[in-house]
Amino acid sequence: MFIIALTYALVACTAACLSATTSHSAILLSFAGVTIAVLGVPHGGLDHWTGKRLLQPRCGKGWPLVFFPSYLCIGFAVAWAWSHFPVPTILGFFLLSSWHFGREACPNASPIAAISCGGLLIWTVAWVRPEEMRFLLQGTLGNFSSYSALAIVDSTRAMGCLFFPTGLLLTIRDACLPKLNRVGLCNYLAQIATILLSVMTPIVVSFTLYFCLWHSLLGLQRLRREEGLRWCPFLRSVFPLSAVALAIVVMVTLSRVDLFRAGFQQSTQMKMVFVGLASLAVPHVVVQEFASRYAAHGQTLPSPLSWKVVG
């Protein structure tokens, strides 16, 4: 699905000559908003399922009083750090996201391997599309925009000098293994597709496709297995999240047509979008890492949902 979507994206971007300019930003925003609402939101919106399985054996019925305040506190801490210390916060967010992406695709990968392979999209765009990356960052940084955006791009390019060749070499090494199974082949093709996607399409397109059609789908499939649900009941439980998120995207777009047409700009609304995504992403990574370590120590997670969320 990721490869097919990549093909259509390359054709569409080439035919329409799309770029992250003001004239095209409305199209890119609409594409990103709808796709993330439908596929990206459920990926992190179901973290409370994992939280319940982790905490209920220890906290009983009081698990929500532990999970939700902790989840929100981490999110607020990220938002505060983004506003007061943008450069180290965003660079740390890039490293954490890369590590999480790599761990989702290959749970047994070492930290260096996970960051290198999982962050191929980030390291590629930092070198191939530095001006576009700086342009997008400036819309989220407010008073820090001029200096901080350039510092973030330059620092990301410096990290890419180490992580990009490492990720590329690891990908080539895995492709040359004598017994390359179907999963390994899919990972290899996805990594190559990610590099091509980063080079040939705007950052908003490449990130949205990678996040939604590769990372999110891997995460949703893993969650479905952990919950012991078949696809039909699982999709029924996911559908409300996607529907609500999609409705919010449509309402915000209709209510702020002027902002939507203006596209990427230095605005409070645009900053809230990016900071909000980061504030939700970091606690999501923390929850998933706790779940992975819990399972890695040989402990079996409790049975699937004990309340009826599906028929």
Short mmCIF file of C-alpha atoms in Angstrom, two decimals:
data_model
loop_
_atom_site.label_atom_id
_atom_site.label_comp_id
_atom_site.label_asym_id
_atom_site.label_seq_id
_atom_site.Cartn_x
_atom_site.Cartn_y
_atom_site.Cartn_z
CA MET A 1 0.00 0.00 0.00
CA PHE A 2 2.86 2.36 0.83
CA ILE A 3 4.58 1.68 -2.51
CA ILE A 4 1.34 2.16 -4.46
CA ALA A 5 0.63 5.44 -2.65
CA LEU A 6 4.20 6.56 -3.35
CA THR A 7 3.73 5.93 -7.06
CA TYR A 8 0.53 7.96 -7.22
CA ALA A 9 2.10 10.75 -5.15
CA LEU A 10 5.10 11.02 -7.45
CA VAL A 11 2.88 11.15 -10.53
CA ALA A 12 0.54 13.73 -8.97
CA CYS A 13 3.33 15.98 -7.68
CA THR A 14 5.17 15.82 -10.99
CA ALA A 15 2.06 16.47 -13.07
CA ALA A 16 0.91 19.39 -10.92
CA CYS A 17 4.45 20.64 -10.16
CA LEU A 18 3.48 20.80 -6.48
CA SER A 19 5.85 22.42 -4.04
CA ALA A 20 5.60 23.83 -0.53
CA THR A 21 4.91 27.34 -1.80
CA THR A 22 2.04 29.53 -0.75
CA SER A 23 0.14 28.81 -3.97
CA HIS A 24 0.19 25.07 -3.35
CA SER A 25 0.09 24.97 0.43
CA ALA A 26 -3.72 24.79 0.61
CA ILE A 27 -3.67 21.59 -1.46
CA LEU A 28 -0.90 20.10 0.66
CA LEU A 29 -2.60 21.05 3.92
CA SER A 30 -5.91 19.50 2.86
CA PHE A 31 -4.17 16.29 1.81
CA ALA A 32 -2.18 16.06 5.07
CA GLY A 33 -5.14 16.95 7.28
CA VAL A 34 -7.52 14.39 5.82
CA THR A 35 -4.95 11.57 5.64
CA ILE A 36 -3.67 12.09 9.19
CA ALA A 37 -7.24 12.32 10.50
CA VAL A 38 -8.27 9.03 8.89
CA LEU A 39 -5.12 6.94 9.44
CA GLY A 40 -2.76 8.81 11.74
CA VAL A 41 -5.05 9.78 14.63
CA PRO A 42 -6.16 6.21 15.52
CA HIS A 43 -2.51 5.16 15.73
CA GLY A 44 -1.97 7.29 18.83
CA GLY A 45 -5.59 7.74 19.84
CA LEU A 46 -5.81 4.17 21.11
CA ASP A 47 -2.92 4.45 23.56
CA HIS A 48 -5.36 4.07 26.45
CA TRP A 49 -5.90 0.46 25.35
CA THR A 50 -2.21 -0.20 25.95
CA GLY A 51 -2.28 1.89 29.10
CA LYS A 52 -5.09 -0.18 30.55
CA ARG A 53 -3.30 -3.45 29.85
CA LEU A 54 -0.16 -2.11 31.50
CA LEU A 55 -1.70 -0.46 34.57
CA GLN A 56 -4.88 -2.35 35.40
CA PRO A 57 -3.04 -5.37 36.93
CA ARG A 58 -1.24 -2.98 39.31
CA CYS A 59 -3.78 -0.19 39.84
CA GLY A 60 -7.09 -1.97 39.35
CA LYS A 61 -10.01 0.28 38.45
CA GLY A 62 -7.94 3.34 39.29
CA TRP A 63 -5.70 2.92 36.24
CA PRO A 64 -7.24 5.96 34.42
CA LEU A 65 -6.19 8.18 37.34
CA VAL A 66 -2.58 7.17 36.70
CA PHE A 67 -2.58 6.94 32.91
CA PHE A 68 -4.35 10.09 31.73
CA PRO A 69 -2.70 12.65 34.10
CA SER A 70 0.73 11.18 33.30
CA TYR A 71 0.01 11.22 29.56
CA LEU A 72 -1.15 14.86 29.67
CA CYS A 73 1.76 15.99 31.87
CA ILE A 74 4.27 14.67 29.36
CA GLY A 75 2.41 16.43 26.56
CA PHE A 76 2.32 19.76 28.43
CA ALA A 77 6.03 19.44 29.22
CA VAL A 78 6.81 19.01 25.50
CA ALA A 79 4.68 22.04 24.60
CA TRP A 80 6.43 24.15 27.25
CA ALA A 81 9.89 23.06 26.13
CA TRP A 82 9.00 23.69 22.46
CA SER A 83 8.01 27.29 23.31
CA HIS A 84 10.99 28.08 25.57
CA PHE A 85 13.84 25.93 24.18
CA PRO A 86 12.87 25.22 20.55
CA VAL A 87 16.22 24.12 19.12
CA PRO A 88 17.12 21.29 21.57
CA THR A 89 13.45 20.29 21.88
CA ILE A 90 12.88 19.90 18.14
CA LEU A 91 16.22 18.17 17.58
CA GLY A 92 15.42 15.79 20.43
CA PHE A 93 12.00 15.25 18.92
CA PHE A 94 13.59 14.33 15.58
CA LEU A 95 15.85 11.77 17.28
CA LEU A 96 13.01 10.32 19.35
CA SER A 97 10.72 10.08 16.30
CA SER A 98 13.44 8.40 14.25
CA TRP A 99 14.07 5.88 17.01
CA HIS A 100 10.35 5.18 17.36
CA PHE A 101 9.86 4.76 13.60
CA GLY A 102 12.79 2.35 13.44
CA ARG A 103 11.58 0.36 16.44
CA GLU A 104 8.11 0.00 14.94
CA ALA A 105 9.51 -1.45 11.71
CA CYS A 106 12.14 -3.59 13.46
CA PRO A 107 11.53 -4.07 17.22
CA ASN A 108 14.89 -5.78 17.80
CA ALA A 109 16.99 -3.04 16.20
CA SER A 110 19.73 -1.37 18.21
CA PRO A 111 19.25 2.34 19.06
CA ILE A 112 21.73 3.45 16.38
CA ALA A 113 20.14 1.20 13.75
CA ALA A 114 16.63 2.32 14.71
CA ILE A 115 17.53 6.03 14.55
CA SER A 116 19.45 5.62 11.29
CA CYS A 117 16.82 3.60 9.42
CA GLY A 118 13.74 5.07 11.07
CA GLY A 119 14.91 8.64 10.41
CA LEU A 120 15.89 8.24 6.77
CA LEU A 121 13.07 10.60 5.79
CA ILE A 122 14.31 13.29 8.21
CA TRP A 123 17.98 12.99 7.27
CA THR A 124 17.15 13.00 3.55
CA VAL A 125 14.93 16.10 3.53
CA ALA A 126 17.45 17.99 5.69
CA TRP A 127 20.02 17.62 2.90
CA VAL A 128 17.81 17.64 -0.18
CA ARG A 129 15.19 20.21 0.88
CA PRO A 130 16.87 22.46 3.50
CA GLU A 131 15.11 25.67 2.41
CA GLU A 132 11.71 24.00 2.44
CA MET A 133 12.43 22.53 5.86
CA ARG A 134 13.47 25.94 7.19
CA PHE A 135 10.36 27.51 5.67
CA LEU A 136 8.10 25.04 7.47
CA LEU A 137 9.94 25.38 10.78
CA GLN A 138 9.63 29.16 10.73
CA GLY A 139 5.86 28.81 10.78
CA THR A 140 6.00 27.02 14.13
CA LEU A 141 8.62 28.96 16.07
CA GLY A 142 7.16 32.44 16.48
CA ASN A 143 9.73 34.86 17.89
CA PHE A 144 12.51 32.29 17.60
CA SER A 145 11.87 31.70 13.89
CA SER A 146 14.84 33.23 12.05
CA TYR A 147 17.81 31.94 14.02
CA SER A 148 16.28 28.77 15.41
CA ALA A 149 14.97 27.40 12.11
CA LEU A 150 18.40 27.73 10.51
CA ALA A 151 20.10 26.19 13.56
CA ILE A 152 17.70 23.23 13.52
CA VAL A 153 18.22 22.59 9.80
CA ASP A 154 22.02 22.82 10.10
CA SER A 155 22.08 20.55 13.16
CA THR A 156 19.82 18.01 11.45
CA ARG A 157 22.09 18.01 8.41
CA ALA A 158 25.07 17.40 10.70
CA MET A 159 23.32 14.44 12.36
CA GLY A 160 22.40 13.17 8.90
CA CYS A 161 26.10 12.93 8.05
CA LEU A 162 26.26 10.03 10.51
CA PHE A 163 22.79 8.53 10.45
CA PHE A 164 21.96 8.65 6.72
CA PRO A 165 24.95 6.58 5.47
CA THR A 166 24.51 4.23 8.43
CA GLY A 167 20.84 3.69 7.62
CA LEU A 168 21.60 3.24 3.93
CA LEU A 169 24.34 0.70 4.62
CA LEU A 170 22.12 -1.24 7.03
CA THR A 171 19.33 -1.29 4.45
CA ILE A 172 21.69 -2.58 1.75
CA ARG A 173 23.14 -5.15 4.15
CA ASP A 174 19.68 -6.47 5.02
CA ALA A 175 18.80 -6.70 1.32
CA CYS A 176 21.88 -8.87 0.71
CA LEU A 177 21.06 -11.42 3.40
CA PRO A 178 20.91 -14.95 1.92
CA LYS A 179 17.51 -15.66 3.50
CA LEU A 180 15.46 -12.53 2.96
CA ASN A 181 11.91 -13.24 4.12
CA ARG A 182 8.78 -11.37 3.10
CA VAL A 183 8.92 -8.99 6.07
CA GLY A 184 12.55 -8.16 5.39
CA LEU A 185 11.79 -7.50 1.75
CA CYS A 186 8.92 -5.17 2.67
CA ASN A 187 11.17 -3.23 5.05
CA TYR A 188 13.87 -2.94 2.38
CA LEU A 189 11.44 -1.67 -0.25
CA ALA A 190 9.89 0.76 2.24
CA GLN A 191 13.29 2.27 3.08
CA ILE A 192 14.16 2.77 -0.58
CA ALA A 193 10.69 4.21 -1.20
CA THR A 194 11.15 6.58 1.75
CA ILE A 195 14.34 8.01 0.29
CA LEU A 196 12.75 8.48 -3.15
CA LEU A 197 9.68 10.01 -1.54
CA SER A 198 11.78 12.49 0.43
CA VAL A 199 13.74 13.56 -2.64
CA MET A 200 10.90 13.88 -5.16
CA THR A 201 7.89 15.21 -3.20
CA PRO A 202 7.28 18.14 -0.81
CA ILE A 203 7.99 17.45 2.85
CA VAL A 204 4.30 17.57 3.79
CA VAL A 205 3.54 14.84 1.24
CA SER A 206 6.50 12.60 2.11
CA PHE A 207 5.93 12.85 5.87
CA THR A 208 2.18 12.27 5.59
CA LEU A 209 2.53 9.20 3.38
CA TYR A 210 5.32 7.71 5.47
CA PHE A 211 3.62 8.37 8.79
CA CYS A 212 0.12 7.26 7.78
CA LEU A 213 0.68 4.50 5.22
CA TRP A 214 3.72 2.87 6.74
CA HIS A 215 4.31 3.72 10.39
CA SER A 216 0.66 4.09 11.46
CA LEU A 217 -0.50 0.98 9.63
CA LEU A 218 2.31 -1.06 11.21
CA GLY A 219 1.32 0.26 14.63
CA LEU A 220 -2.39 -0.41 14.10
CA GLN A 221 -1.71 -3.96 12.95
CA ARG A 222 0.49 -4.59 15.99
CA LEU A 223 -2.21 -3.18 18.29
CA ARG A 224 -4.86 -5.37 16.67
CA ARG A 225 -2.75 -8.45 17.33
CA GLU A 226 -2.11 -7.44 20.93
CA GLU A 227 -5.82 -6.90 21.53
CA GLY A 228 -6.70 -10.23 19.89
CA LEU A 229 -9.28 -8.63 17.58
CA ARG A 230 -10.18 -9.47 14.03
CA TRP A 231 -10.04 -6.75 11.41
CA CYS A 232 -13.78 -6.01 11.21
CA PRO A 233 -14.38 -5.38 14.94
CA PHE A 234 -11.05 -3.57 15.17
CA LEU A 235 -12.00 -1.21 12.34
CA ARG A 236 -15.38 -0.59 13.96
CA SER A 237 -13.62 0.50 17.13
CA VAL A 238 -11.18 2.71 15.19
CA PHE A 239 -13.81 4.36 12.99
CA PRO A 240 -15.18 6.83 15.61
CA LEU A 241 -11.71 8.31 16.18
CA SER A 242 -11.15 8.82 12.46
CA ALA A 243 -14.64 10.25 11.96
CA VAL A 244 -14.26 12.77 14.80
CA ALA A 245 -10.78 13.81 13.64
CA LEU A 246 -11.99 14.22 10.06
CA ALA A 247 -14.95 16.30 11.22
CA ILE A 248 -12.61 18.58 13.19
CA VAL A 249 -10.36 19.05 10.15
CA VAL A 250 -13.36 19.98 7.98
CA MET A 251 -14.81 22.38 10.57
CA VAL A 252 -11.50 24.14 11.16
CA THR A 253 -10.94 24.47 7.42
CA LEU A 254 -14.40 25.91 6.80
CA SER A 255 -14.22 28.28 9.75
CA ARG A 256 -10.76 29.61 8.84
CA VAL A 257 -10.79 29.69 5.05
CA ASP A 258 -8.53 32.76 5.05
CA LEU A 259 -5.85 30.97 7.09
CA PHE A 260 -6.22 27.83 5.01
CA ARG A 261 -5.72 29.71 1.75
CA ALA A 262 -2.73 31.55 3.16
CA GLY A 263 -1.10 28.20 3.84
CA PHE A 264 2.13 27.87 5.80
CA GLN A 265 2.92 31.07 7.60
CA GLN A 266 4.10 32.30 10.94
CA SER A 267 0.85 32.15 12.85
CA THR A 268 -0.39 31.08 16.23
CA GLN A 269 -2.75 28.56 14.63
CA MET A 270 -0.01 26.86 12.61
CA LYS A 271 2.27 26.72 15.63
CA MET A 272 -0.50 25.08 17.65
CA VAL A 273 -0.87 22.35 15.01
CA PHE A 274 2.79 21.35 15.00
CA VAL A 275 3.29 21.71 18.75
CA GLY A 276 0.09 19.76 19.34
CA LEU A 277 1.31 16.88 17.17
CA ALA A 278 4.63 16.77 19.02
CA SER A 279 2.90 16.95 22.41
CA LEU A 280 0.83 13.88 21.52
CA ALA A 281 3.67 12.00 19.85
CA VAL A 282 6.09 12.00 22.80
CA PRO A 283 3.72 10.42 25.39
CA HIS A 284 2.67 7.96 22.67
CA VAL A 285 6.30 6.86 22.29
CA VAL A 286 6.66 6.54 26.07
CA VAL A 287 3.57 4.32 26.31
CA GLN A 288 4.66 2.10 23.44
CA GLU A 289 8.18 1.74 24.82
CA PHE A 290 6.87 0.73 28.24
CA ALA A 291 4.68 -1.87 26.54
CA SER A 292 7.62 -3.20 24.52
CA ARG A 293 9.87 -3.49 27.56
CA TYR A 294 7.07 -5.12 29.55
CA ALA A 295 6.73 -7.81 26.90
CA ALA A 296 10.49 -8.12 26.39
CA HIS A 297 11.00 -9.15 30.02
CA GLY A 298 8.93 -12.23 29.43
CA GLN A 299 5.74 -10.95 31.00
CA THR A 300 2.51 -11.64 29.20
CA LEU A 301 0.27 -8.63 28.87
CA PRO A 302 -3.20 -9.10 30.32
CA SER A 303 -6.00 -10.29 28.11
CA PRO A 304 -7.66 -7.96 25.57
CA LEU A 305 -10.09 -5.21 26.52
CA SER A 306 -12.14 -6.11 29.52
CA TRP A 307 -14.84 -3.60 28.64
CA LYS A 308 -16.93 -3.89 25.51
CA VAL A 309 -15.78 -1.35 22.95
CA VAL A 310 -16.91 -3.53 20.06
CA GLY A 311 -19.71 -5.93 19.54
#
